[in-house]
XYZ file of C-alpha atoms in Angstrom:
421
model
C 16.115 -85.288 -62.081
C 14.491 -87.897 -59.801
C 11.335 -87.916 -61.943
C 13.359 -88.404 -65.125
C 15.308 -91.259 -63.528
C 12.096 -93.037 -62.532
C 9.979 -92.369 -65.636
C 12.460 -91.674 -68.457
C 9.951 -89.032 -69.584
C 11.163 -85.559 -70.510
C 7.571 -84.314 -70.392
C 6.895 -85.495 -66.822
C 10.248 -84.093 -65.725
C 9.359 -80.730 -67.271
C 5.882 -80.721 -65.703
C 7.434 -81.359 -62.288
C 9.771 -78.411 -62.800
C 6.897 -76.203 -63.970
C 4.921 -76.835 -60.764
C 7.300 -74.425 -58.997
C 5.550 -71.584 -60.862
C 2.095 -72.621 -59.593
C 1.802 -70.276 -56.556
C 2.108 -67.161 -58.723
C -0.554 -68.485 -61.071
C -2.937 -69.473 -58.272
C -2.818 -66.308 -56.225
C -0.146 -63.997 -57.582
C -2.196 -61.135 -59.064
C -4.803 -61.108 -56.283
C -2.433 -61.410 -53.326
C 0.033 -58.935 -54.846
C -2.736 -56.313 -54.725
C -2.295 -56.267 -50.941
C 0.841 -54.187 -51.562
C -1.405 -51.368 -52.838
C -4.058 -51.603 -50.108
C -1.898 -51.624 -46.979
C 1.386 -49.984 -45.991
C 4.021 -51.907 -47.877
C 6.296 -52.367 -44.874
C 3.396 -54.064 -43.072
C 2.839 -56.418 -46.015
C 6.518 -57.397 -45.945
C 6.515 -58.045 -42.202
C 3.199 -59.919 -42.241
C 4.391 -62.148 -45.092
C 7.528 -63.138 -43.194
C 5.677 -63.700 -39.912
C 3.134 -65.899 -41.701
C 5.874 -67.928 -43.362
C 7.685 -68.359 -40.058
C 4.534 -69.760 -38.429
C 3.680 -72.045 -41.351
C 7.189 -73.501 -41.613
C 7.237 -74.028 -37.843
C 3.986 -76.010 -38.186
C 5.622 -78.132 -40.880
C 8.289 -79.071 -38.329
C 5.762 -80.830 -36.072
C 6.792 -84.529 -35.977
C 4.322 -86.908 -37.584
C 2.634 -84.256 -39.703
C 0.599 -86.065 -42.419
C 2.065 -85.697 -45.904
C -1.080 -84.147 -47.482
C -1.126 -81.496 -44.756
C 2.585 -80.862 -45.279
C 1.939 -80.209 -48.965
C -0.908 -77.826 -48.125
C 1.349 -75.930 -45.710
C 4.109 -75.791 -48.327
C 1.675 -74.334 -50.858
C 0.539 -71.771 -48.269
C 4.167 -70.785 -47.656
C 4.656 -70.327 -51.400
C 1.529 -68.162 -51.630
C 3.198 -65.647 -49.304
C 5.763 -64.876 -52.001
C 3.530 -62.808 -54.359
C 2.521 -60.158 -51.777
C 6.059 -60.028 -50.380
C 7.712 -59.633 -53.785
C 5.127 -57.105 -54.978
C 5.551 -55.007 -51.826
C 9.347 -55.236 -52.021
C 9.467 -54.222 -55.685
C 6.984 -51.372 -55.219
C 8.734 -50.095 -52.090
C 12.111 -50.122 -53.833
C 10.641 -48.024 -56.631
C 9.214 -45.572 -54.066
C 12.507 -45.185 -52.202
C 14.989 -45.309 -55.083
C 14.705 -43.347 -58.308
C 16.454 -43.352 -61.657
C 19.914 -44.862 -61.697
C 19.768 -45.854 -58.028
C 16.753 -48.056 -58.724
C 18.552 -49.773 -61.611
C 21.598 -50.484 -59.443
C 19.388 -51.772 -56.631
C 17.531 -54.042 -59.064
C 20.822 -55.523 -60.247
C 22.093 -56.057 -56.706
C 18.790 -57.610 -55.661
C 18.985 -60.098 -58.511
C 22.575 -60.999 -57.671
C 21.717 -61.413 -53.994
C 18.779 -63.660 -54.859
C 20.919 -65.913 -57.055
C 23.727 -66.176 -54.498
C 21.278 -66.724 -51.636
C 19.572 -69.518 -53.539
C 22.899 -71.199 -54.219
C 24.018 -70.997 -50.595
C 20.519 -71.934 -49.462
C 20.772 -75.273 -51.245
C 24.200 -75.900 -49.731
C 23.206 -74.889 -46.203
C 19.951 -76.838 -46.473
C 21.892 -79.952 -47.388
C 24.270 -79.464 -44.470
C 21.358 -78.995 -42.056
C 19.661 -82.174 -43.256
C 22.879 -84.118 -42.771
C 23.527 -82.627 -39.328
C 19.980 -82.501 -37.909
C 16.577 -84.090 -38.313
C 14.195 -82.589 -40.908
C 12.099 -81.098 -38.096
C 15.075 -79.222 -36.648
C 16.089 -78.046 -40.127
C 12.567 -76.694 -40.690
C 12.621 -74.889 -37.337
C 15.889 -73.229 -38.335
C 14.265 -72.246 -41.634
C 11.296 -70.792 -39.734
C 13.708 -68.805 -37.579
C 15.206 -67.157 -40.681
C 11.775 -65.790 -41.621
C 11.284 -64.551 -38.062
C 14.662 -62.798 -38.103
C 13.771 -61.189 -41.434
C 10.461 -59.934 -40.011
C 12.199 -58.411 -36.972
C 14.858 -56.799 -39.164
C 12.223 -55.257 -41.430
C 10.212 -54.032 -38.443
C 13.252 -52.311 -36.966
C 14.878 -50.931 -40.100
C 12.087 -49.984 -42.526
C 10.678 -46.479 -42.422
C 6.917 -46.359 -41.858
C 5.116 -45.192 -44.981
C 1.347 -44.840 -45.477
C -0.599 -47.114 -47.776
C -0.435 -45.845 -51.383
C -4.216 -46.305 -51.756
C -6.584 -45.463 -48.863
C -8.513 -48.511 -47.692
C -12.222 -48.568 -48.605
C -12.157 -44.950 -49.787
C -14.556 -43.621 -52.406
C -13.362 -44.387 -55.908
C -10.889 -46.992 -54.673
C -11.210 -50.678 -55.536
C -12.908 -52.231 -52.511
C -12.028 -55.863 -53.196
C -8.826 -57.633 -54.121
C -10.498 -58.935 -57.276
C -11.411 -55.407 -58.347
C -7.877 -54.234 -57.582
C -6.452 -57.068 -59.651
C -8.770 -56.197 -62.537
C -7.658 -52.571 -62.382
C -4.046 -53.732 -62.633
C -4.881 -55.717 -65.751
C -6.709 -52.723 -67.251
C -3.775 -50.435 -66.464
C -1.339 -52.620 -68.386
C -3.755 -53.314 -71.239
C -4.557 -49.626 -71.767
C -0.966 -48.340 -71.922
C 0.924 -49.112 -75.163
C 4.322 -48.825 -73.487
C 3.349 -51.099 -70.597
C 1.881 -53.629 -73.027
C 5.126 -53.636 -74.976
C 7.326 -53.979 -71.866
C 5.279 -56.797 -70.373
C 4.831 -58.512 -73.730
C 8.551 -58.404 -74.464
C 9.364 -59.765 -70.997
C 6.877 -62.615 -71.327
C 7.889 -63.616 -74.849
C 11.600 -63.581 -74.002
C 11.048 -65.626 -70.830
C 8.967 -68.180 -72.739
C 11.941 -69.130 -74.909
C 14.960 -68.326 -72.728
C 13.774 -70.399 -69.757
C 12.302 -73.280 -71.752
C 15.622 -75.230 -71.870
C 15.374 -75.667 -68.096
C 12.600 -78.162 -68.764
C 14.952 -80.427 -70.736
C 18.069 -79.874 -68.627
C 18.210 -83.491 -67.439
C 17.880 -85.166 -70.862
C 20.215 -82.524 -72.325
C 22.856 -83.363 -69.709
C 22.483 -87.022 -70.605
C 22.885 -86.193 -74.298
C 25.985 -83.992 -74.073
C 27.763 -85.499 -71.044
C 26.315 -88.965 -70.681
C 25.290 -88.603 -67.040
C 22.235 -87.164 -65.301
C 24.484 -85.871 -62.513
C 25.607 -83.102 -64.886
C 22.147 -81.494 -64.680
C 22.950 -79.250 -61.718
C 25.572 -77.147 -63.472
C 23.396 -76.828 -66.574
C 20.638 -75.348 -64.427
C 23.098 -73.066 -62.621
C 24.831 -71.702 -65.748
C 22.087 -69.285 -66.783
C 21.481 -67.781 -63.298
C 25.234 -67.383 -62.814
C 25.484 -65.470 -66.083
C 22.497 -63.343 -65.124
C 24.180 -62.415 -61.842
C 27.366 -61.303 -63.621
C 25.493 -59.485 -66.372
C 23.302 -57.739 -63.825
C 26.345 -56.547 -61.904
C 28.035 -55.113 -64.994
C 24.932 -53.567 -66.566
C 23.375 -52.302 -63.348
C 26.488 -51.049 -61.615
C 28.814 -49.853 -64.347
C 26.601 -48.778 -67.274
C 24.986 -45.305 -67.303
C 21.234 -45.131 -67.942
C 21.440 -44.156 -71.623
C 23.868 -47.013 -72.336
C 21.620 -49.481 -70.495
C 18.715 -48.482 -72.717
C 20.825 -48.920 -75.859
C 21.983 -52.348 -74.655
C 18.441 -53.705 -74.329
C 18.225 -55.166 -77.840
C 21.820 -56.535 -77.943
C 21.421 -58.188 -74.533
C 18.086 -59.667 -75.541
C 19.660 -61.047 -78.711
C 22.594 -62.456 -76.723
C 20.253 -64.321 -74.386
C 18.515 -66.074 -77.286
C 21.571 -66.576 -79.503
C 23.282 -68.257 -76.543
C 20.361 -70.678 -76.251
C 20.375 -71.298 -80.020
C 24.113 -72.050 -80.145
C 23.935 -74.254 -77.043
C 21.424 -76.422 -78.884
C 23.713 -76.683 -81.909
C 26.774 -77.871 -79.952
C 25.970 -81.614 -80.283
C 26.030 -81.168 -84.070
C 29.663 -80.087 -83.856
C 31.087 -81.938 -80.850
C 30.662 -85.528 -79.727
C 29.317 -86.411 -76.302
C 31.889 -85.709 -73.613
C 33.577 -83.028 -71.538
C 34.199 -80.634 -74.445
C 30.561 -80.675 -75.525
C 29.379 -80.249 -71.938
C 31.697 -77.298 -71.258
C 30.663 -75.614 -74.511
C 26.968 -75.897 -73.617
C 27.683 -74.570 -70.122
C 29.584 -71.578 -71.524
C 26.845 -70.725 -74.014
C 24.076 -70.994 -71.421
C 26.187 -68.762 -69.181
C 26.393 -66.190 -72.000
C 22.640 -66.467 -72.450
C 22.349 -65.642 -68.757
C 24.541 -62.568 -69.211
C 22.070 -61.435 -71.849
C 19.362 -61.823 -69.235
C 20.598 -58.526 -67.805
C 18.206 -56.962 -70.331
C 15.668 -57.302 -67.509
C 17.266 -54.303 -65.759
C 16.345 -51.615 -68.340
C 12.971 -53.341 -68.745
C 12.339 -53.144 -64.984
C 13.279 -49.466 -64.912
C 10.999 -48.730 -67.875
C 8.161 -50.640 -66.192
C 8.485 -48.680 -62.942
C 8.575 -45.371 -64.804
C 5.354 -46.241 -66.618
C 3.314 -47.342 -63.553
C 1.945 -44.864 -60.967
C 3.130 -45.625 -57.440
C -0.376 -46.448 -56.171
C -0.747 -49.205 -58.791
C 2.704 -50.777 -58.642
C 1.803 -53.654 -56.335
C -1.037 -54.957 -58.520
C 0.899 -54.203 -61.718
C 3.872 -56.208 -60.451
C 1.442 -58.965 -59.486
C -0.141 -59.159 -62.937
C 3.230 -59.035 -64.687
C 4.713 -61.593 -62.285
C 1.811 -64.008 -62.670
C 1.992 -63.802 -66.443
C 5.749 -64.284 -66.299
C 5.346 -67.398 -64.145
C 2.689 -68.663 -66.531
C 4.785 -68.329 -69.675
C 7.856 -69.755 -67.935
C 5.894 -72.795 -66.853
C 4.324 -73.111 -70.305
C 7.721 -72.883 -71.976
C 9.158 -75.582 -69.735
C 6.213 -77.921 -70.429
C 6.327 -77.305 -74.194
C 10.066 -77.979 -74.218
C 9.487 -81.238 -72.369
C 6.739 -82.163 -74.814
C 9.043 -81.430 -77.737
C 11.783 -83.577 -76.211
C 9.412 -86.564 -76.360
C 9.774 -86.510 -80.157
C 13.023 -84.594 -80.791
C 16.522 -84.614 -79.354
C 16.840 -82.274 -76.334
C 19.491 -80.221 -78.119
C 17.144 -79.739 -81.083
C 14.452 -78.431 -78.737
C 16.943 -75.996 -77.189
C 18.078 -74.754 -80.609
C 14.464 -74.256 -81.702
C 13.769 -72.239 -78.543
C 16.589 -69.865 -79.420
C 15.700 -69.556 -83.101
C 11.950 -69.086 -82.650
C 12.573 -66.754 -79.717
C 14.708 -64.440 -81.856
C 11.832 -64.081 -84.304
C 9.158 -63.771 -81.621
C 10.744 -60.873 -79.702
C 11.029 -58.667 -82.790
C 7.402 -57.514 -82.639
C 7.283 -56.525 -78.938
C 10.713 -54.886 -79.211
C 9.569 -52.762 -82.150
C 6.380 -51.850 -80.275
C 8.448 -50.731 -77.285
C 10.618 -48.526 -79.499
C 7.530 -46.846 -80.952
C 5.598 -46.468 -77.679
C 5.630 -42.941 -76.201
C 7.582 -42.332 -73.021
C 5.500 -41.966 -69.831
C 5.136 -38.532 -68.272
C 7.429 -39.455 -65.367
C 10.296 -40.434 -67.626
C 9.819 -37.345 -69.795
C 9.727 -35.107 -66.733
C 12.882 -36.706 -65.367
C 14.707 -36.234 -68.649
C 13.518 -32.623 -68.906
C 14.578 -31.863 -65.345
C 17.989 -33.381 -65.955
C 18.458 -31.399 -69.167
C 17.322 -28.178 -67.459
C 19.674 -28.731 -64.544
C 22.557 -29.423 -66.903
C 21.804 -26.283 -68.943
C 21.600 -24.209 -65.763
C 24.909 -25.556 -64.543
C 26.524 -24.802 -67.897
C 25.153 -21.247 -67.960
C 26.333 -20.653 -64.393
C 29.774 -21.944 -65.198
C 29.960 -19.719 -68.307
C 28.930 -16.630 -66.333
C 31.456 -17.427 -63.638
C 34.209 -17.870 -66.194
C 33.342 -14.538 -67.837
C 33.247 -12.678 -64.523
C 36.577 -14.091 -63.434
C 38.469 -13.701 -66.706
C 42.116 -14.341 -66.114
C 41.308 -16.273 -62.924
C 41.812 -19.921 -62.093
C 40.127 -21.737 -65.002
C 40.738 -25.112 -63.399
C 38.703 -24.012 -60.389
C 35.850 -22.848 -62.651
C 35.868 -26.190 -64.470
C 35.769 -27.981 -61.134
C 32.763 -25.943 -60.011
C 31.032 -26.591 -63.349
C 31.547 -30.328 -63.012
C 30.245 -30.335 -59.449
C 27.140 -28.373 -60.428
C 26.510 -30.699 -63.368
C 26.710 -33.770 -61.119
C 24.450 -32.128 -58.555
C 21.865 -31.235 -61.176
C 21.908 -34.730 -62.615
């Protein structure tokens, strides 16, 4: 917003926004491989301890600005190994439906934490000096490290360090993650669909400031436009992750994906129907919120990704996927800003939705045709076998106790079915 105020350039504003994706591009795939070489709980703790120390250094009064920027970049580079270890560890601990629910809750927590983080950060800056605010920030990382050290169960590294046949360098580990995704049709389809969707769904963020000026007439309206999509994603994630069974989540993938892009398309068309003002602004907010609800399609995609990646490769696979995701998000934001130099911001947004709907068709079709991984097939087979066993047991019990309490038999059958599932 500040850049747009000073330069009146949608492109420079978009480039500034895209810089936030830089850490994942610079070191994401390589640093994320640490989650496969060391015990994942140690990677989590070390990442938080490192961030606590770096932020504490930033709090030193009189720190030169170039050094502050270097420290800030170093803090950001701790995110890839932390996120890769967290995602891989969640997949190790939680399976099936529990992993999907946890993914939804994690996304909601992240969105809410970010919102409150901005508010609390503003309060701290008003109440204290920047140095004190940074020290408080450093303390939060230290508290997180202590909490993880006390509460996480110790688990061995998924890949033995420097063992025969194991990638001995982080570069080799990263390359093996790329090969893993490239060689598996289902993984290629999942990652490709995620990247293509993100390219077009997130692109409007790059023109949020000029779009706010177009539909509302004030740059101050930018904040809510940026918050609408994440808020919708939080609600959609809660509903899809918590209240939809696995088979329904899988069936909702295509409709949710379509909703996310149709919402973007319609938001861009609002200025053609409504004049600048409150009504136009509210309509755009509502449609971007609906697009965010459609973003809950990431939950079945995450589950499918975890099922298709062996545990020992999840850290590097998450790193490769995350780096590519950051890359396409940044690219989409920059391209949207470039388009807004020649077209109206709303036109750029509408084009993102329309082109996105066409672009996701190929990866979605490839995902439908790709064979299920062995883990998913085994899980489905085990569930079906358990259900059949429970049904047979219930039938035998009912036959043996003819004339008995049929309600009790039905109750036992239901309990056995739930236990088997």
